[in-house]
Amino acid sequence: MIKYPSGIIVPPKKTKPMTRATTAANRGMGLEHDINLSNRHYNELGRALITKRPTPINVVKVDYSKGARITDAYFEKQSTTDYNGIYRGKYLDFEAKSTLSKSSFPLSNVSSHQFAHLENVLVQGGLAFFIVQFVNLGQTYLLPARDVIEYRKSAARQSLPLAFFKERGCLIEEGYAPRLDYLKAVEKLFFSR
Amino acid sequence: MIKYPSGIIVPPKKTKPMTRATTAANRGMGLEHDINLSNRHYNELGRALITKRPTPINVVKVDYSKGARITDAYFEKQSTTDYNGIYRGKYLDFEAKSTLSKSSFPLSNVSSHQFAHLENVLVQGGLAFFIVQFVNLGQTYLLPARDVIEYRKSAARQSLPLAFFKERGCLIEEGYAPRLDYLKAVEKLFFSR
C-alpha cells in the first residue's frame, strides 16, 4: 500500500501477469518506454543526449484532402538500431530487445543488418551495445556489442545464455528516475577499464 | 549526349525546371536523396557512419488481417534533426533544408524543438550544423549550428542572408561520389581551426 500525503490510501495496482500470448511487438513496449523515460531524464540533467530512431514506415498512399492523412503504409525492417546519441563526448549506439526466455537470448532477434551497423559503429570508434530485458526474470542487462559479435561468429549455438550476460555484461539498476540507469552500466563497462 | 559502350546514343534527359508550384515536401527530396547517397558512399569507404532518422509517423490503425498493413496514420513533426552519426570519433548531428529563395534562408523553416536539440548537441560536445540548399542558385552550404543559434538570438531579422552563409559557412562541393562532399566542409569548419 502506498500512503499518499493526503491520507488517501491507494491499493497497489494489480498488474496482469504477462502471458505467452503477448506479441513480440507489445512485449518490447515496456522496455522501450522505460528507456525513453530514462533518456528524457538524462537529457534534462544534461548528462547525455540519446534519442530513439522512429520506426521506419513505407508510406504508400496519402490522402491530401484530409490534411495529409496516410491511408496505406507498412512497417519496414529497421536496418540500423533503435537508439543512438552522445555521452561524455562519445558517440553511442544500441539496440534494445526483450525476451520471454528465462535462460537465453536468441540471436535471431537481431537482423544481420543490425549486426553490420554495430560493427560499423565499432570501426568508427563509437560505443556499441545491447540492452536485453529478460521479462520473466525481471532483469535487464547491458552487453557490449563486441562480445555479442564475437560470440555470433564463433559459437555453434545461435543463442546467448544468461550466464554470458552475467559474465560479460552488467545488470542494469532499476529505479524511479531514471527507470533504467543504463549509463551506470555504460560507465562500468566502457569507462572504468 | 552520352555515348554508351554499346553504341546506343541516349539524348540528355530533359529535366523539368523547378517551379514555384513545387511543394515544400518535394523540394527537399533532391537534397535528402543526395545526402543519403553521400552517406552510403562515406560508409562504404569506412570514412563515417551517418544515418537518416526515419520520418516519425503516428500510427492510428493497423489492419492485421492484411499482414500488419497501416490503414490510418499521420506525419508527426520531427523534434530532433534529420541526420546524426559518427565521424573521426566525434558525434555529429545536422538538419538539411532547401529553399527556393535566392537571397536568404527563413529561420521559420526550423522548429524551436530542433534548435533546442542542436543546442543540446553542442552542450554534449558534439558537432552540430545545417546543410542548406539554395535550389535556384544551385548552391549548398554547410553552416555551424552555433552561428545560426547566435544569429537567431540576436538578430531582429528571422532570416539568414546568403552573405552569412558565405562568411560563416562553407560551400559544399558537388560531384559524382559523393554527390555532396559535405565532410570536406566539416573538415574545414571543425577540424582545421
CSV table of C-alpha atoms in Angstrom, one decimal:
chain,number,residue,atom,x,y,z
A,1,MET,CA,0.0,0.0,0.0
A,2,ILE,CA,1.2,3.5,-0.8
A,3,LYS,CA,0.1,6.1,1.7
A,4,TYR,CA,-0.2,9.5,-0.1
A,5,PRO,CA,0.3,12.7,1.9
A,6,SER,CA,-3.4,13.5,1.6
A,7,GLY,CA,-4.1,10.4,3.6
A,8,ILE,CA,-5.8,8.6,0.8
A,9,ILE,CA,-4.8,5.0,0.7
A,10,VAL,CA,-4.3,3.7,-2.8
A,11,PRO,CA,-4.2,-0.1,-3.1
A,12,PRO,CA,-1.3,-1.5,-5.2
A,13,LYS,CA,-2.2,-1.7,-8.8
A,14,LYS,CA,-3.0,-5.3,-9.9
A,15,THR,CA,-0.8,-5.9,-12.9
A,16,LYS,CA,-1.9,-8.6,-15.3
A,17,PRO,CA,0.8,-11.3,-15.4
A,18,MET,CA,2.5,-11.4,-18.8
A,19,THR,CA,1.4,-14.5,-20.7
A,20,ARG,CA,2.9,-16.3,-23.7
A,21,ALA,CA,0.2,-14.7,-25.8
A,22,THR,CA,1.9,-11.3,-25.5
A,23,THR,CA,3.0,-10.5,-29.0
A,24,ALA,CA,6.7,-9.7,-29.8
A,25,ALA,CA,5.7,-6.1,-30.7
A,26,ASN,CA,3.9,-5.4,-27.4
A,27,ARG,CA,6.4,-7.2,-25.4
A,28,GLY,CA,9.1,-4.7,-26.2
A,29,MET,CA,7.0,-1.7,-25.4
A,30,GLY,CA,7.6,-1.7,-21.7
A,31,LEU,CA,11.4,-1.7,-22.2
A,32,GLU,CA,11.2,1.0,-24.9
A,33,HIS,CA,9.0,3.1,-22.7
A,34,ASP,CA,11.5,2.8,-19.8
A,35,ILE,CA,14.5,3.6,-22.0
A,36,ASN,CA,12.7,6.6,-23.4
A,37,LEU,CA,11.9,7.9,-20.0
A,38,SER,CA,15.5,7.3,-18.8
A,39,ASN,CA,16.8,9.2,-21.9
A,40,ARG,CA,14.5,12.1,-21.1
A,41,HIS,CA,15.8,12.2,-17.6
A,42,TYR,CA,19.5,12.1,-18.7
A,43,ASN,CA,18.8,14.8,-21.2
A,44,GLU,CA,17.1,17.0,-18.6
A,45,LEU,CA,20.1,16.6,-16.3
A,46,GLY,CA,22.4,17.4,-19.3
A,47,ARG,CA,24.2,14.0,-18.7
A,48,ALA,CA,23.7,12.7,-22.2
A,49,LEU,CA,21.6,13.2,-25.4
A,50,ILE,CA,20.3,9.9,-26.6
A,51,THR,CA,17.3,9.6,-28.9
A,52,LYS,CA,15.2,6.8,-30.3
A,53,ARG,CA,15.1,6.5,-34.1
A,54,PRO,CA,11.5,6.4,-35.2
A,55,THR,CA,10.2,3.2,-36.7
A,56,PRO,CA,10.7,3.3,-40.4
A,57,ILE,CA,7.4,3.2,-42.3
A,58,ASN,CA,7.0,3.0,-46.0
A,59,VAL,CA,4.1,5.3,-47.0
A,60,VAL,CA,2.2,4.1,-50.0
A,61,LYS,CA,-0.8,6.4,-50.1
A,62,VAL,CA,-1.6,9.8,-48.6
A,63,ASP,CA,-5.0,11.5,-48.7
A,64,TYR,CA,-4.2,15.2,-49.1
A,65,SER,CA,-7.9,16.0,-49.0
A,66,LYS,CA,-7.8,15.0,-45.3
A,67,GLY,CA,-4.7,17.1,-44.5
A,68,ALA,CA,-2.0,14.6,-45.5
A,69,ARG,CA,-3.6,11.6,-43.7
A,70,ILE,CA,-1.8,8.3,-44.5
A,71,THR,CA,-4.2,5.7,-45.7
A,72,ASP,CA,-1.9,3.0,-46.8
A,73,ALA,CA,1.6,2.2,-45.4
A,74,TYR,CA,3.6,-0.7,-43.9
A,75,PHE,CA,6.3,-1.1,-41.4
A,76,GLU,CA,9.8,-1.5,-42.7
A,77,LYS,CA,12.6,-3.5,-41.1
A,78,GLN,CA,14.9,-1.3,-39.1
A,79,SER,CA,18.3,-1.6,-40.8
A,80,THR,CA,20.1,0.3,-38.1
A,81,THR,CA,19.4,0.2,-34.3
A,82,ASP,CA,16.8,1.7,-32.1
A,83,TYR,CA,18.9,4.3,-30.3
A,84,ASN,CA,21.9,6.5,-30.7
A,85,GLY,CA,23.4,9.6,-29.2
A,86,ILE,CA,26.2,11.2,-27.3
A,87,TYR,CA,27.5,10.6,-23.8
A,88,ARG,CA,30.7,12.1,-22.4
A,89,GLY,CA,31.6,13.3,-25.8
A,90,LYS,CA,31.4,9.8,-27.3
A,91,TYR,CA,29.0,8.5,-29.9
A,92,LEU,CA,27.0,5.6,-28.6
A,93,ASP,CA,24.6,3.3,-30.4
A,94,PHE,CA,22.5,0.4,-29.1
A,95,GLU,CA,19.7,-2.0,-29.8
A,96,ALA,CA,17.1,-2.8,-27.1
A,97,LYS,CA,15.3,-6.2,-27.0
A,98,SER,CA,13.3,-8.2,-24.6
A,99,THR,CA,12.8,-11.9,-24.4
A,100,LEU,CA,10.4,-14.2,-22.5
A,101,SER,CA,13.0,-16.9,-22.2
A,102,LYS,CA,14.5,-17.3,-18.7
A,103,SER,CA,17.7,-18.9,-19.8
A,104,SER,CA,19.0,-17.3,-23.1
A,105,PHE,CA,18.5,-14.7,-25.7
A,106,PRO,CA,18.1,-15.9,-29.3
A,107,LEU,CA,20.3,-14.0,-31.7
A,108,SER,CA,17.7,-14.4,-34.4
A,109,ASN,CA,16.0,-11.4,-32.7
A,110,VAL,CA,18.7,-9.2,-34.2
A,111,SER,CA,18.9,-8.8,-38.0
A,112,SER,CA,22.2,-9.1,-39.8
A,113,HIS,CA,21.8,-5.5,-41.0
A,114,GLN,CA,21.8,-4.5,-37.3
A,115,PHE,CA,24.9,-6.5,-36.6
A,116,ALA,CA,26.7,-4.9,-39.6
A,117,HIS,CA,25.6,-1.5,-38.4
A,118,LEU,CA,27.0,-2.1,-34.9
A,119,GLU,CA,30.3,-3.4,-36.4
A,120,ASN,CA,30.5,-0.2,-38.3
A,121,VAL,CA,30.0,1.8,-35.1
A,122,LEU,CA,32.9,-0.1,-33.6
A,123,VAL,CA,35.1,0.6,-36.6
A,124,GLN,CA,34.3,4.3,-36.3
A,125,GLY,CA,35.3,4.3,-32.6
A,126,GLY,CA,31.8,4.5,-31.1
A,127,LEU,CA,30.4,2.7,-28.2
A,128,ALA,CA,28.0,-0.1,-29.3
A,129,PHE,CA,26.0,-2.4,-27.1
A,130,PHE,CA,22.7,-4.2,-26.5
A,131,ILE,CA,20.2,-3.8,-23.7
A,132,VAL,CA,18.4,-7.1,-23.2
A,133,GLN,CA,15.5,-7.5,-20.9
A,134,PHE,CA,14.6,-10.9,-19.6
A,135,VAL,CA,10.9,-10.1,-18.9
A,136,ASN,CA,10.2,-13.2,-16.8
A,137,LEU,CA,13.2,-12.8,-14.7
A,138,GLY,CA,12.7,-9.1,-14.2
A,139,GLN,CA,16.3,-8.5,-15.2
A,140,THR,CA,17.8,-6.2,-17.8
A,141,TYR,CA,21.4,-6.4,-18.9
A,142,LEU,CA,23.7,-4.2,-20.9
A,143,LEU,CA,26.1,-6.2,-23.0
A,144,PRO,CA,28.9,-4.8,-25.3
A,145,ALA,CA,28.2,-5.4,-29.0
A,146,ARG,CA,31.8,-6.5,-29.4
A,147,ASP,CA,31.2,-9.6,-27.2
A,148,VAL,CA,28.0,-10.5,-29.0
A,149,ILE,CA,29.5,-10.1,-32.4
A,150,GLU,CA,32.4,-12.4,-31.4
A,151,TYR,CA,30.1,-15.0,-29.9
A,152,ARG,CA,27.9,-15.0,-33.0
A,153,LYS,CA,30.9,-15.6,-35.2
A,154,SER,CA,32.4,-18.4,-33.1
A,155,ALA,CA,29.7,-20.2,-31.3
A,156,ALA,CA,27.7,-23.0,-32.9
A,157,ARG,CA,24.7,-22.1,-30.7
A,158,GLN,CA,22.8,-19.0,-32.0
A,159,SER,CA,21.5,-18.1,-28.6
A,160,LEU,CA,23.3,-16.2,-25.8
A,161,PRO,CA,23.0,-18.0,-22.5
A,162,LEU,CA,22.1,-15.9,-19.4
A,163,ALA,CA,25.5,-16.8,-17.9
A,164,PHE,CA,27.1,-14.9,-20.8
A,165,PHE,CA,25.2,-11.7,-19.8
A,166,LYS,CA,26.3,-12.1,-16.2
A,167,GLU,CA,29.9,-12.7,-17.2
A,168,ARG,CA,30.4,-10.1,-19.9
A,169,GLY,CA,27.6,-7.7,-19.3
A,170,CYS,CA,26.2,-5.7,-16.5
A,171,LEU,CA,22.9,-5.8,-14.7
A,172,ILE,CA,21.1,-2.5,-15.1
A,173,GLU,CA,19.8,-1.0,-11.9
A,174,GLU,CA,16.1,0.0,-11.9
A,175,GLY,CA,14.6,2.9,-10.1
A,176,TYR,CA,12.2,5.8,-10.3
A,177,ALA,CA,14.3,8.3,-12.3
A,178,PRO,CA,16.0,7.0,-14.3
A,179,ARG,CA,13.8,3.9,-14.7
A,180,LEU,CA,16.8,2.0,-16.1
A,181,ASP,CA,20.1,3.5,-15.1
A,182,TYR,CA,21.9,2.1,-18.1
A,183,LEU,CA,24.5,4.8,-18.2
A,184,LYS,CA,25.8,3.5,-14.9
A,185,ALA,CA,26.4,0.2,-16.7
A,186,VAL,CA,28.0,2.0,-19.7
A,187,GLU,CA,30.3,3.7,-17.2
A,188,LYS,CA,31.3,0.4,-15.6
A,189,LEU,CA,31.8,-1.5,-18.9
A,190,PHE,CA,33.4,1.2,-21.1
A,191,PHE,CA,34.9,3.9,-18.9
A,192,SER,CA,36.4,2.2,-15.9
A,193,ARG,CA,38.6,-0.4,-17.6
B,1,MET,CA,24.8,13.3,-75.5
B,2,ILE,CA,26.2,10.3,-73.7
B,3,LYS,CA,27.6,7.6,-75.9
B,4,TYR,CA,27.3,4.3,-74.2
B,5,PRO,CA,29.7,1.4,-75.0
B,6,SER,CA,27.0,-0.4,-76.9
B,7,GLY,CA,26.9,2.4,-79.4
B,8,ILE,CA,23.4,3.4,-78.5
B,9,ILE,CA,23.2,7.2,-78.2
B,10,VAL,CA,21.0,8.4,-75.4
B,11,PRO,CA,19.8,12.0,-75.6
B,12,PRO,CA,20.3,14.0,-72.4
B,13,LYS,CA,17.3,13.8,-70.1
B,14,LYS,CA,15.1,16.9,-70.3
B,15,THR,CA,14.6,17.9,-66.7
B,16,LYS,CA,11.6,20.0,-65.9
B,17,PRO,CA,12.7,23.3,-64.5
B,18,MET,CA,11.6,23.7,-60.9
B,19,THR,CA,8.6,26.0,-60.5
B,20,ARG,CA,7.1,27.9,-57.6
B,21,ALA,CA,4.4,25.2,-57.5
B,22,THR,CA,6.8,22.6,-56.2
B,23,THR,CA,5.7,21.7,-52.7
B,24,ALA,CA,7.9,22.2,-49.7
B,25,ALA,CA,7.9,18.4,-49.2
B,26,ASN,CA,9.1,17.5,-52.7
B,27,ARG,CA,11.6,20.4,-52.8
B,28,GLY,CA,13.6,18.8,-50.1
B,29,MET,CA,13.7,15.3,-51.7
B,30,GLY,CA,16.6,16.0,-54.1
B,31,LEU,CA,18.7,17.2,-51.2
B,32,GLU,CA,17.7,14.3,-49.0
B,33,HIS,CA,18.5,11.8,-51.8
B,34,ASP,CA,21.9,13.3,-52.4
B,35,ILE,CA,22.8,13.3,-48.7
B,36,ASN,CA,21.7,9.7,-48.4
B,37,LEU,CA,23.8,8.7,-51.4
B,38,SER,CA,26.8,10.6,-50.0
B,39,ASN,CA,26.3,8.9,-46.6
B,40,ARG,CA,26.3,5.5,-48.3
B,41,HIS,CA,29.5,6.4,-50.1
B,42,TYR,CA,31.2,7.5,-46.9
B,43,ASN,CA,30.0,4.4,-45.1
B,44,GLU,CA,31.3,2.1,-47.8
B,45,LEU,CA,34.7,3.8,-47.6
B,46,GLY,CA,34.6,3.5,-43.8
B,47,ARG,CA,35.1,7.3,-43.5
B,48,ALA,CA,32.0,7.9,-41.4
B,49,LEU,CA,28.7,6.3,-40.2
B,50,ILE,CA,25.9,8.8,-40.7
B,51,THR,CA,22.3,7.8,-41.0
B,52,LYS,CA,19.0,9.5,-41.6
B,53,ARG,CA,16.4,9.3,-38.9
B,54,PRO,CA,13.1,8.0,-40.3
B,55,THR,CA,10.2,10.4,-40.5
B,56,PRO,CA,8.2,10.0,-37.4
B,57,ILE,CA,4.7,8.7,-38.1
B,58,ASN,CA,1.9,8.3,-35.6
B,59,VAL,CA,0.1,5.0,-36.4
B,60,VAL,CA,-3.6,5.1,-35.6
B,61,LYS,CA,-4.9,2.0,-37.2
B,62,VAL,CA,-3.3,-1.3,-38.3
B,63,ASP,CA,-5.1,-4.0,-40.3
B,64,TYR,CA,-3.6,-7.3,-39.1
B,65,SER,CA,-5.8,-9.3,-41.4
B,66,LYS,CA,-3.7,-7.9,-44.2
B,67,GLY,CA,-0.4,-8.6,-42.6
B,68,ALA,CA,0.0,-5.5,-40.4
B,69,ARG,CA,-0.9,-3.0,-43.1
B,70,ILE,CA,-1.3,0.5,-41.7
B,71,THR,CA,-4.6,2.0,-42.8
B,72,ASP,CA,-4.6,5.2,-40.8
B,73,ALA,CA,-1.7,7.3,-39.7
B,74,TYR,CA,-0.3,10.8,-39.9
B,75,PHE,CA,3.1,12.5,-40.1
B,76,GLU,CA,4.5,13.9,-36.8
B,77,LYS,CA,6.7,16.9,-36.5
B,78,GLN,CA,10.4,15.9,-36.2
B,79,SER,CA,11.5,17.0,-32.8
B,80,THR,CA,15.2,16.2,-33.4
B,81,THR,CA,17.1,16.6,-36.7
B,82,ASP,CA,17.2,14.6,-39.9
B,83,TYR,CA,20.7,13.1,-39.5
B,84,ASN,CA,23.2,12.0,-37.0
B,85,GLY,CA,26.2,9.8,-36.8
B,86,ILE,CA,29.9,9.5,-36.1
B,87,TYR,CA,32.9,11.0,-38.0
B,88,ARG,CA,36.5,10.8,-36.8
B,89,GLY,CA,35.3,9.5,-33.5
B,90,LYS,CA,33.1,12.6,-33.0
B,91,TYR,CA,29.3,12.6,-32.7
B,92,LEU,CA,27.7,14.8,-35.4
B,93,ASP,CA,24.1,15.9,-35.9
B,94,PHE,CA,22.6,18.1,-38.5
B,95,GLU,CA,19.4,19.3,-40.2
B,96,ALA,CA,19.1,19.6,-44.0
B,97,LYS,CA,16.9,22.1,-45.6
B,98,SER,CA,16.4,23.6,-49.0
B,99,THR,CA,14.9,26.9,-50.1
B,100,LEU,CA,13.7,28.5,-53.3
B,101,SER,CA,14.8,31.9,-52.2
B,102,LYS,CA,18.0,33.3,-53.9
B,103,SER,CA,18.9,35.7,-51.2
B,104,SER,CA,18.2,34.2,-47.7
B,105,PHE,CA,17.0,31.3,-45.6
B,106,PRO,CA,14.0,31.8,-43.4
B,107,LEU,CA,14.6,30.5,-39.9
B,108,SER,CA,10.9,29.6,-39.6
B,109,ASN,CA,11.9,26.5,-41.6
B,110,VAL,CA,13.5,25.1,-38.4
B,111,SER,CA,11.3,24.3,-35.4
B,112,SER,CA,12.3,25.5,-31.9
B,113,HIS,CA,12.5,21.9,-30.9
B,114,GLN,CA,15.2,21.4,-33.5
B,115,PHE,CA,17.1,24.4,-32.3
B,116,ALA,CA,16.9,23.1,-28.7
B,117,HIS,CA,18.1,19.7,-29.9
B,118,LEU,CA,21.1,21.2,-31.7
B,119,GLU,CA,21.9,23.3,-28.6
B,120,ASN,CA,21.9,20.1,-26.5
B,121,VAL,CA,24.3,18.5,-29.0
B,122,LEU,CA,26.7,21.4,-28.5
B,123,VAL,CA,26.4,21.2,-24.7
B,124,GLN,CA,27.4,17.5,-25.0
B,125,GLY,CA,30.4,18.3,-27.1
B,126,GLY,CA,29.1,17.1,-30.5
B,127,LEU,CA,29.4,18.8,-33.9
B,128,ALA,CA,26.1,20.4,-34.9
B,129,PHE,CA,25.4,22.1,-38.2
B,130,PHE,CA,22.9,22.8,-41.0
B,131,ILE,CA,23.1,21.9,-44.7
B,132,VAL,CA,21.1,24.4,-46.6
B,133,GLN,CA,20.5,24.2,-50.3
B,134,PHE,CA,19.6,27.2,-52.4
B,135,VAL,CA,17.8,25.3,-55.1
B,136,ASN,CA,17.6,28.2,-57.6
B,137,LEU,CA,21.2,29.1,-57.1
B,138,GLY,CA,22.4,25.6,-57.4
B,139,GLN,CA,24.4,26.1,-54.2
B,140,THR,CA,24.5,24.1,-51.0
B,141,TYR,CA,26.2,25.4,-47.8
B,142,LEU,CA,27.2,23.9,-44.6
B,143,LEU,CA,26.8,26.2,-41.6
B,144,PRO,CA,27.7,25.6,-38.0
B,145,ALA,CA,24.6,25.4,-35.7
B,146,ARG,CA,26.4,27.6,-33.2
B,147,ASP,CA,26.4,30.6,-35.7
B,148,VAL,CA,22.8,30.1,-36.5
B,149,ILE,CA,21.7,29.9,-32.9
B,150,GLU,CA,23.6,33.1,-32.1
B,151,TYR,CA,22.1,34.9,-35.0
B,152,ARG,CA,18.6,33.7,-34.1
B,153,LYS,CA,19.0,35.1,-30.6
B,154,SER,CA,20.5,38.5,-31.6
B,155,ALA,CA,19.1,39.4,-35.0
B,156,ALA,CA,15.8,41.2,-35.5
B,157,ARG,CA,15.5,39.6,-38.9
B,158,GLN,CA,14.4,36.0,-38.7
B,159,SER,CA,16.1,35.1,-41.9
B,160,LEU,CA,19.7,34.3,-42.7
B,161,PRO,CA,21.1,36.3,-45.6
B,162,LEU,CA,23.1,34.4,-48.3
B,163,ALA,CA,26.1,36.6,-47.3
B,164,PHE,CA,26.0,35.0,-43.8
B,165,PHE,CA,26.4,31.5,-45.4
B,166,LYS,CA,29.4,32.7,-47.4
B,167,GLU,CA,31.0,34.3,-44.4
B,168,ARG,CA,30.5,31.7,-41.7
B,169,GLY,CA,29.7,28.6,-43.7
B,170,CYS,CA,31.3,26.6,-46.4
B,171,LEU,CA,30.1,25.9,-49.9
B,172,ILE,CA,29.8,22.1,-50.4
B,173,GLU,CA,31.4,20.7,-53.5
B,174,GLU,CA,29.2,18.6,-55.7
B,175,GLY,CA,30.4,15.6,-57.7
B,176,TYR,CA,29.6,12.1,-58.7
B,177,ALA,CA,30.5,10.2,-55.5
B,178,PRO,CA,30.0,11.6,-53.0
B,179,ARG,CA,27.2,13.7,-54.6
B,180,LEU,CA,27.7,16.3,-51.9
B,181,ASP,CA,31.1,16.2,-50.2
B,182,TYR,CA,29.9,17.7,-47.0
B,183,LEU,CA,32.5,16.0,-44.9
B,184,LYS,CA,35.1,18.2,-46.7
B,185,ALA,CA,33.2,21.2,-45.4
B,186,VAL,CA,33.0,19.6,-41.9
B,187,GLU,CA,36.8,19.1,-42.1
B,188,LYS,CA,37.3,22.8,-43.0
B,189,LEU,CA,34.9,24.3,-40.4
B,190,PHE,CA,35.5,22.0,-37.5
B,191,PHE,CA,38.8,20.3,-37.7
B,192,SER,CA,41.3,22.8,-39.3
B,193,ARG,CA,40.8,25.7,-37.0
